[in-house]
PDB file of C-alpha atoms in Angstrom:
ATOM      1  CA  UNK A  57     -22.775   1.561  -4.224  1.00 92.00           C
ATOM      2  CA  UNK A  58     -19.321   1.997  -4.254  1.00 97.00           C
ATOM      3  CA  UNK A  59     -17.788   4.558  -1.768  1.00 97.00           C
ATOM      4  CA  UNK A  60     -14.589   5.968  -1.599  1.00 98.00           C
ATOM      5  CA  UNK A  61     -13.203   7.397   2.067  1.00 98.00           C
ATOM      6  CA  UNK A  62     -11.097   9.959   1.687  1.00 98.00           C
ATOM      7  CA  UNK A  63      -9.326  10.453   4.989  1.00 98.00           C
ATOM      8  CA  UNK A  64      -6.774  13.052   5.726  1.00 98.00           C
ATOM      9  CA  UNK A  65      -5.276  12.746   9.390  1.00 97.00           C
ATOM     10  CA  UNK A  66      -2.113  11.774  10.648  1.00 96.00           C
ATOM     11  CA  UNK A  67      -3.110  10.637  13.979  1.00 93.00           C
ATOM     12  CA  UNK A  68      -4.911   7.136  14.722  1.00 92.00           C
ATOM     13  CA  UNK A  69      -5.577   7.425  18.517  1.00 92.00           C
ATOM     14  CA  UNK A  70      -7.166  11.089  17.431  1.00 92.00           C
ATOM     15  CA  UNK A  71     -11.276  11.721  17.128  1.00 94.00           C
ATOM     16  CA  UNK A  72     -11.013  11.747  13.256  1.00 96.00           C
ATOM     17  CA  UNK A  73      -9.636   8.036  13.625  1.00 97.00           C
ATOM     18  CA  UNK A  74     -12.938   7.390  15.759  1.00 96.00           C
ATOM     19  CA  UNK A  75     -14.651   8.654  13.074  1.00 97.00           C
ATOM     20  CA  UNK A  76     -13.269   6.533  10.171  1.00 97.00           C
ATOM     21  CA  UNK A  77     -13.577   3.646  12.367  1.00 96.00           C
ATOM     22  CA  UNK A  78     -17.404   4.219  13.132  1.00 95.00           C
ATOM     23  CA  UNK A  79     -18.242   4.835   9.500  1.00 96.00           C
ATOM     24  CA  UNK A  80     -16.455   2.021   8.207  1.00 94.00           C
ATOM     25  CA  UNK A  81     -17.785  -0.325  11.003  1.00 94.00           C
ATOM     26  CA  UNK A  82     -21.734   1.020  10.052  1.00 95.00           C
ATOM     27  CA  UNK A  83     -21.331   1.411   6.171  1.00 93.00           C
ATOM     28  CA  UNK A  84     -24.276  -0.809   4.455  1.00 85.00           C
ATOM     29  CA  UNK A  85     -22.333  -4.427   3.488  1.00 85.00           C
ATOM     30  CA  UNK A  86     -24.102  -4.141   0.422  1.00 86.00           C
ATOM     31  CA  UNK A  87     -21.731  -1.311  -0.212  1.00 90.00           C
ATOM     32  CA  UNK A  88     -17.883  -1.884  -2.396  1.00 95.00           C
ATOM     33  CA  UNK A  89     -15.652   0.307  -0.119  1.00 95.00           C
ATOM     34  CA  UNK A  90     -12.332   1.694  -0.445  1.00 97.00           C
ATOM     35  CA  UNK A  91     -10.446   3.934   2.389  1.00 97.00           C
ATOM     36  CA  UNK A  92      -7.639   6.324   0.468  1.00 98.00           C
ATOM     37  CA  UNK A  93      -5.354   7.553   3.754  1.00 98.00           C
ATOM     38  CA  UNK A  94      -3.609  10.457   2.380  1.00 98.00           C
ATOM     39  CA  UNK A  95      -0.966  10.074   5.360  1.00 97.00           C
ATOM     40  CA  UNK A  96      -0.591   6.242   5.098  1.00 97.00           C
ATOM     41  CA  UNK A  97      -0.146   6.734   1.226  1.00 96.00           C
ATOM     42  CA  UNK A  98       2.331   9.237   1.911  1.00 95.00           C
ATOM     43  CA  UNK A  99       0.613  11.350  -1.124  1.00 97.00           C
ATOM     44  CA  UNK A 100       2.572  14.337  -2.332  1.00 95.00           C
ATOM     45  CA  UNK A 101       0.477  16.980  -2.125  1.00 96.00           C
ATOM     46  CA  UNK A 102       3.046  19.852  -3.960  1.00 91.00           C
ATOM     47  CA  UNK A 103       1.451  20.710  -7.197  1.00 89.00           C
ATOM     48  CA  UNK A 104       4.255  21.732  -9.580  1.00 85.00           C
ATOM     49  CA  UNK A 105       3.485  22.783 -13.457  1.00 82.00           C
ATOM     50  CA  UNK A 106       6.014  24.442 -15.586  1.00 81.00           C
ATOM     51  CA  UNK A 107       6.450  25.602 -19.748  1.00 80.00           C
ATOM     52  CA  UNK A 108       7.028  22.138 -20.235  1.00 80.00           C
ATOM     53  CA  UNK A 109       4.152  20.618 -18.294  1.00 78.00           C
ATOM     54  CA  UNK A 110       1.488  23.465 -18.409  1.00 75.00           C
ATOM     55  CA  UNK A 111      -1.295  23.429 -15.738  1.00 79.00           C
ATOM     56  CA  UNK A 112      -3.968  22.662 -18.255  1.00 82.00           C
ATOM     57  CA  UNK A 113      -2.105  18.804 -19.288  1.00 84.00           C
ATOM     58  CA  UNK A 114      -2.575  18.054 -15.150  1.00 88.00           C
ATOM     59  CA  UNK A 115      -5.186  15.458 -16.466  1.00 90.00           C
ATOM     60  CA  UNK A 116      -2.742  13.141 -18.412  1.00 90.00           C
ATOM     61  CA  UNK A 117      -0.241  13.397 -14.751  1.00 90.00           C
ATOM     62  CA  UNK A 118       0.623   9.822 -14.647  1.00 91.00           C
ATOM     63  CA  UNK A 119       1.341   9.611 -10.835  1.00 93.00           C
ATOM     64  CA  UNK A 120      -2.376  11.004 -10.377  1.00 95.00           C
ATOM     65  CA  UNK A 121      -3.416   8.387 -12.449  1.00 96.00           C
ATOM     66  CA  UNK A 122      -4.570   5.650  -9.533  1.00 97.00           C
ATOM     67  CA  UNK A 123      -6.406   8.708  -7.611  1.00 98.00           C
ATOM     68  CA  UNK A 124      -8.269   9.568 -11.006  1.00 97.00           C
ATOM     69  CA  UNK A 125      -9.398   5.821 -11.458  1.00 98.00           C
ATOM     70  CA  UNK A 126     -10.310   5.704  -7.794  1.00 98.00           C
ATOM     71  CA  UNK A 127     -12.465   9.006  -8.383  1.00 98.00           C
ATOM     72  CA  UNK A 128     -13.966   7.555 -11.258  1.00 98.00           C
ATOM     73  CA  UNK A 129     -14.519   4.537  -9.926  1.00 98.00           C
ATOM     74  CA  UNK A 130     -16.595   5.458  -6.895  1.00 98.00           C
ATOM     75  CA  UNK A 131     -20.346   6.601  -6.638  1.00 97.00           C
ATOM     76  CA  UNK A 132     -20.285   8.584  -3.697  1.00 97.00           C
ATOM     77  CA  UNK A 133     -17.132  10.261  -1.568  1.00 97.00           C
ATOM     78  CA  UNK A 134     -16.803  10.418   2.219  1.00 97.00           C
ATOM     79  CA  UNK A 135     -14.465  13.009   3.076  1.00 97.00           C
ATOM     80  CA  UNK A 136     -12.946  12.895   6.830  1.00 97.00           C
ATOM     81  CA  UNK A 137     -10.655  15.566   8.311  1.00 95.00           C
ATOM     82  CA  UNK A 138     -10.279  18.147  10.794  1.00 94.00           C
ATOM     83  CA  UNK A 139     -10.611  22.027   9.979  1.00 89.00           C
ATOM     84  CA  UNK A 140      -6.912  23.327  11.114  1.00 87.00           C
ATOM     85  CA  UNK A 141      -7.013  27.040  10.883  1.00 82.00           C
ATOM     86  CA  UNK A 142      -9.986  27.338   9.053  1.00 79.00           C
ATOM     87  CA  UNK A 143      -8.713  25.108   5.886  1.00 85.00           C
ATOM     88  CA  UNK A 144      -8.366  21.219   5.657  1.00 91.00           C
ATOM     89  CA  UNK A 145      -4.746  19.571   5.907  1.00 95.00           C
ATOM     90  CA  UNK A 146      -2.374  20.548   3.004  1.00 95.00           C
ATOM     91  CA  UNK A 147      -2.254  16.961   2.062  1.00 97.00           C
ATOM     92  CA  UNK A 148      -5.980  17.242   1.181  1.00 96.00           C
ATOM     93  CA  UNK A 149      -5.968  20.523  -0.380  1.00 95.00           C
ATOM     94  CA  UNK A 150      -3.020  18.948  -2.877  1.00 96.00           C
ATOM     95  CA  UNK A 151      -5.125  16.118  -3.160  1.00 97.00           C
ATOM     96  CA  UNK A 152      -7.886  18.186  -4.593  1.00 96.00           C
ATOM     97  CA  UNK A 153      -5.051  20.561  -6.639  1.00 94.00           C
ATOM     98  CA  UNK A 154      -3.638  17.576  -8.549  1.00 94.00           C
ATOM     99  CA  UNK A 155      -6.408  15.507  -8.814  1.00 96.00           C
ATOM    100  CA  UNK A 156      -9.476  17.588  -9.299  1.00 96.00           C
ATOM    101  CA  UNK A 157      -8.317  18.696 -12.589  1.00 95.00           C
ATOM    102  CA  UNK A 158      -9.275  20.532 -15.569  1.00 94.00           C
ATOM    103  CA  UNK A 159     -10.449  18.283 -18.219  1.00 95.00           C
ATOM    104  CA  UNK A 160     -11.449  15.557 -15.388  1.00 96.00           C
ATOM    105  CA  UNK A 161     -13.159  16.841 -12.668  1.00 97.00           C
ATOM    106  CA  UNK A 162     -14.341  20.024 -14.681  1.00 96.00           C
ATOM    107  CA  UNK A 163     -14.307  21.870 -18.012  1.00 95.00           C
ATOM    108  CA  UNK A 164     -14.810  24.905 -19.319  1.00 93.00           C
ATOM    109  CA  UNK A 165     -17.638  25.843 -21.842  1.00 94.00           C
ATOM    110  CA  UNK A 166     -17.114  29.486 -22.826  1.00 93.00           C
ATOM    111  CA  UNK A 167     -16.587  30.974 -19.801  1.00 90.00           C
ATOM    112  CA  UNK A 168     -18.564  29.053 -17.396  1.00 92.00           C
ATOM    113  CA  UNK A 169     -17.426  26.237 -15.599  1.00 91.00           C
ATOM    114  CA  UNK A 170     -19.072  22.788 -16.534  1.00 95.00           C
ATOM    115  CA  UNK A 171     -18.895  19.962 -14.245  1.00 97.00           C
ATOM    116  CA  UNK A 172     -18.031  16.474 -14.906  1.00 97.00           C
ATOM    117  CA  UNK A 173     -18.325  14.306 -11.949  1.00 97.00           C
ATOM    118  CA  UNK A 174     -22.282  14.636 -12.279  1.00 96.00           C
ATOM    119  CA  UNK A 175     -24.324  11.025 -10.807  1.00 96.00           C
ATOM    120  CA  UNK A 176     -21.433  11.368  -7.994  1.00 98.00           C
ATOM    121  CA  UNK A 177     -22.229  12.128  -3.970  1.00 97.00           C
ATOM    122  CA  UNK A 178     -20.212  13.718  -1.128  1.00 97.00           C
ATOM    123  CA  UNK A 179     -20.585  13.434   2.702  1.00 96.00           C
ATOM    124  CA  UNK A 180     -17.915  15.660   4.553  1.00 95.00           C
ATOM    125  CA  UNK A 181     -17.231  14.936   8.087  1.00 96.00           C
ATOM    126  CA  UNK A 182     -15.101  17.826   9.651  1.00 93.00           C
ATOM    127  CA  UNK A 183     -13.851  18.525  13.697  1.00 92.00           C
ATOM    128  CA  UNK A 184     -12.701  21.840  14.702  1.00 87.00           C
ATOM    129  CA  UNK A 185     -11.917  23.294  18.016  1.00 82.00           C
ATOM    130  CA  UNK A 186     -13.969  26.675  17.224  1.00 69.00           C
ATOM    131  CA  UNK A 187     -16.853  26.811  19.515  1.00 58.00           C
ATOM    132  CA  UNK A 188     -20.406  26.674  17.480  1.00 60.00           C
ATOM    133  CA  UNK A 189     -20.869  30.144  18.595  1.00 55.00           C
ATOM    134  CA  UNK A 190     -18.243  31.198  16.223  1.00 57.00           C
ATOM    135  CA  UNK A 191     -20.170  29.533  13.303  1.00 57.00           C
ATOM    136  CA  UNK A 192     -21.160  32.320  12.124  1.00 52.00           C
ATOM    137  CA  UNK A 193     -17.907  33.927  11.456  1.00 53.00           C
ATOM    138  CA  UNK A 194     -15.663  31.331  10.295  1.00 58.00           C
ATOM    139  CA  UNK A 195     -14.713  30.435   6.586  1.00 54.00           C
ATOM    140  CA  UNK A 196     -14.350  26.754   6.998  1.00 60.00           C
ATOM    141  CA  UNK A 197     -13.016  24.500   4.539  1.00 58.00           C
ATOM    142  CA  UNK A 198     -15.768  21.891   4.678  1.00 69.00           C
ATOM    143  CA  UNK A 199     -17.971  24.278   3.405  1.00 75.00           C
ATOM    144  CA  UNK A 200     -15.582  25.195   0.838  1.00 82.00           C
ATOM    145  CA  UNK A 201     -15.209  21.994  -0.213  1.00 87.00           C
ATOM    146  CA  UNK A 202     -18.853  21.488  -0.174  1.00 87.00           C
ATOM    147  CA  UNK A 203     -20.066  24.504  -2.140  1.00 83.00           C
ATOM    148  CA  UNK A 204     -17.064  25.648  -4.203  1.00 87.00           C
ATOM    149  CA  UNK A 205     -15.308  22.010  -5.273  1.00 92.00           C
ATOM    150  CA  UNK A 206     -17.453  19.361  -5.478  1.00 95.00           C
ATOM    151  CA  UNK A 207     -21.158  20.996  -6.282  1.00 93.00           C
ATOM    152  CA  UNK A 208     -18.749  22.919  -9.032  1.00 94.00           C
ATOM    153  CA  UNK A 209     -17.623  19.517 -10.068  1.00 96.00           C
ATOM    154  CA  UNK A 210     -21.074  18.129 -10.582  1.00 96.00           C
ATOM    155  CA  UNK A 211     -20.791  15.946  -7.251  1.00 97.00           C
ATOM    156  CA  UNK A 212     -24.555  16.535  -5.852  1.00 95.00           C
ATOM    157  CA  UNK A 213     -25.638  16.428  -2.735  1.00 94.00           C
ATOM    158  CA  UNK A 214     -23.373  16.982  -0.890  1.00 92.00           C
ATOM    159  CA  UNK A 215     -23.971  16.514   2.712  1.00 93.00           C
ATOM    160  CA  UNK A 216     -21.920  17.847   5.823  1.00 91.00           C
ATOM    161  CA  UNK A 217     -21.351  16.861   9.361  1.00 91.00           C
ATOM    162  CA  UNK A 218     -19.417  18.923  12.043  1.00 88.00           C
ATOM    163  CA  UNK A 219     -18.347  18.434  15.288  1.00 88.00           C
ATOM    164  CA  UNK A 220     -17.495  22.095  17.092  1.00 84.00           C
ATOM    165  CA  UNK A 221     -15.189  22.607  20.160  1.00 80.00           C
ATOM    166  CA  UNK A 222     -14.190  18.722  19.527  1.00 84.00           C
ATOM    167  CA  UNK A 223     -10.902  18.925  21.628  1.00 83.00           C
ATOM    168  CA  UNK A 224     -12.945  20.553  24.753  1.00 80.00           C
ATOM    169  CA  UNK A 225     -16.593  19.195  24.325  1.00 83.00           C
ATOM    170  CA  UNK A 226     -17.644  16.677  26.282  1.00 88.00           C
ATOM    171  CA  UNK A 227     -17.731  13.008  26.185  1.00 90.00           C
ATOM    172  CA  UNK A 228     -21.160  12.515  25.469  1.00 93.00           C
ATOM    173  CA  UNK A 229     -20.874  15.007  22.797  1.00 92.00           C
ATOM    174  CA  UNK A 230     -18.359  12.788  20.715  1.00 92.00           C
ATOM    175  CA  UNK A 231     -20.204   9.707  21.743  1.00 94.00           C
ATOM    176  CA  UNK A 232     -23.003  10.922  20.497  1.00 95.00           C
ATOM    177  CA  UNK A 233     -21.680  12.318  17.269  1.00 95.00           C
ATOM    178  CA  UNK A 234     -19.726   9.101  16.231  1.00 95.00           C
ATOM    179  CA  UNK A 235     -23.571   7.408  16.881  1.00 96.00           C
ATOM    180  CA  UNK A 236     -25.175  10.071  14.311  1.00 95.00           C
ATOM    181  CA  UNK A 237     -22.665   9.667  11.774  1.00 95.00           C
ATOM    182  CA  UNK A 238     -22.485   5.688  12.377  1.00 95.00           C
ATOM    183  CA  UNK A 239     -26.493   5.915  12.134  1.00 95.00           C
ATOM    184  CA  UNK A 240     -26.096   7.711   8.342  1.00 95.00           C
ATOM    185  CA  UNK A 241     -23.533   5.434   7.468  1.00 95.00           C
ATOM    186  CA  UNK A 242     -25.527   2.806   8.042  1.00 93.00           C
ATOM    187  CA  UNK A 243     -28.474   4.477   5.442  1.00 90.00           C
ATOM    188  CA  UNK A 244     -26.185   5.708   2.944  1.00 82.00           C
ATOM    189  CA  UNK A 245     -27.149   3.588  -0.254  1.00 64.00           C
TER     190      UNK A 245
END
């Protein structure tokens, strides 16, 4: 299988570093792997369309060219990055803006939304410092990612991981988190 890491955070002494590390470290041999760092690739993530380059000829963008052919390239996506006020980093949400186009990550038949990343998988892996109790009431942008991006895009299943309260939970919480996620790396085929 070949999996794509998509990792969006600036920090590599921080828990979503820990994270990346334990996946990558348990992730099946058998596996072709690729890590995208959004930050290390210093990715624009301003999405800018005018009369002269309309919105809907995004797909033929030649700078997005090497994130389309990673996105085609790879079977399943691992998303990593921390909810920051109940949305992902702007460098991911460009990400998805310029890449996730019309006419390459979806189409439109009529009026419904067709789309055409289909035989692909997703695993999210989010932190936020929102207690679990609040679960409930917040609008976070794993799940929008999850149910509203890539299911929309064809991308099925699409699996998600959380970690709540992760800057004021405790140690064994985190240890015990990086040895789920290492643990489902491990079986992800």
């Amino acid at each position: 299988m070949k999996v794509l890491i998509i990792y969006a955070y600036p920090n590599h002494s921080g828990f979503n570093h820990a994270i990346l590390k334990s996946v990558s470290q348990h992730l099946n041999s058998r596996n072709e792997i690729q890590i995208l760092d959004l930050y290390e690739t210093d990715f624009n993530p301003l999405l800018n369309f005018d009369a002269n380059h309309p919105r809907r000829n995004l797909k033929d963008n030649s700078q997005m060219k090497p994130f389309r052919d990673l996105i085609s390239w790879a079977d399943n996506f691992l998303f990593i990055f921390p909810i920051w006020w109940s949305g992902m980093p702007a460098i991911l949400k460009g990400f998805i803006d310029r890449v996730f186009t019309c006419g390459f990550a979806y189409r439109y038949h009529g009026r419904r939304m067709v789309g055409m990343l289909s035989g692909k998988k997703a695993w999210i892996i989010t932190t936020c410092n929102s207690p679990i109790i609040f679960k409930p009431f917040l609008a976070d942008y794993g799940r929008v990612l999850q149910r509203q991006i890539l299911r929309l895009c064809g991308v099925k299943p699409v699996k998600l991981d959380i970690l709540y309260n992760a800057e004021h939970c405790r140690q064994r919480y985190r240890t015990n988190f990086l040895e789920r996620i290492g643990k489902k790396a491990g079986q992800l085929l």
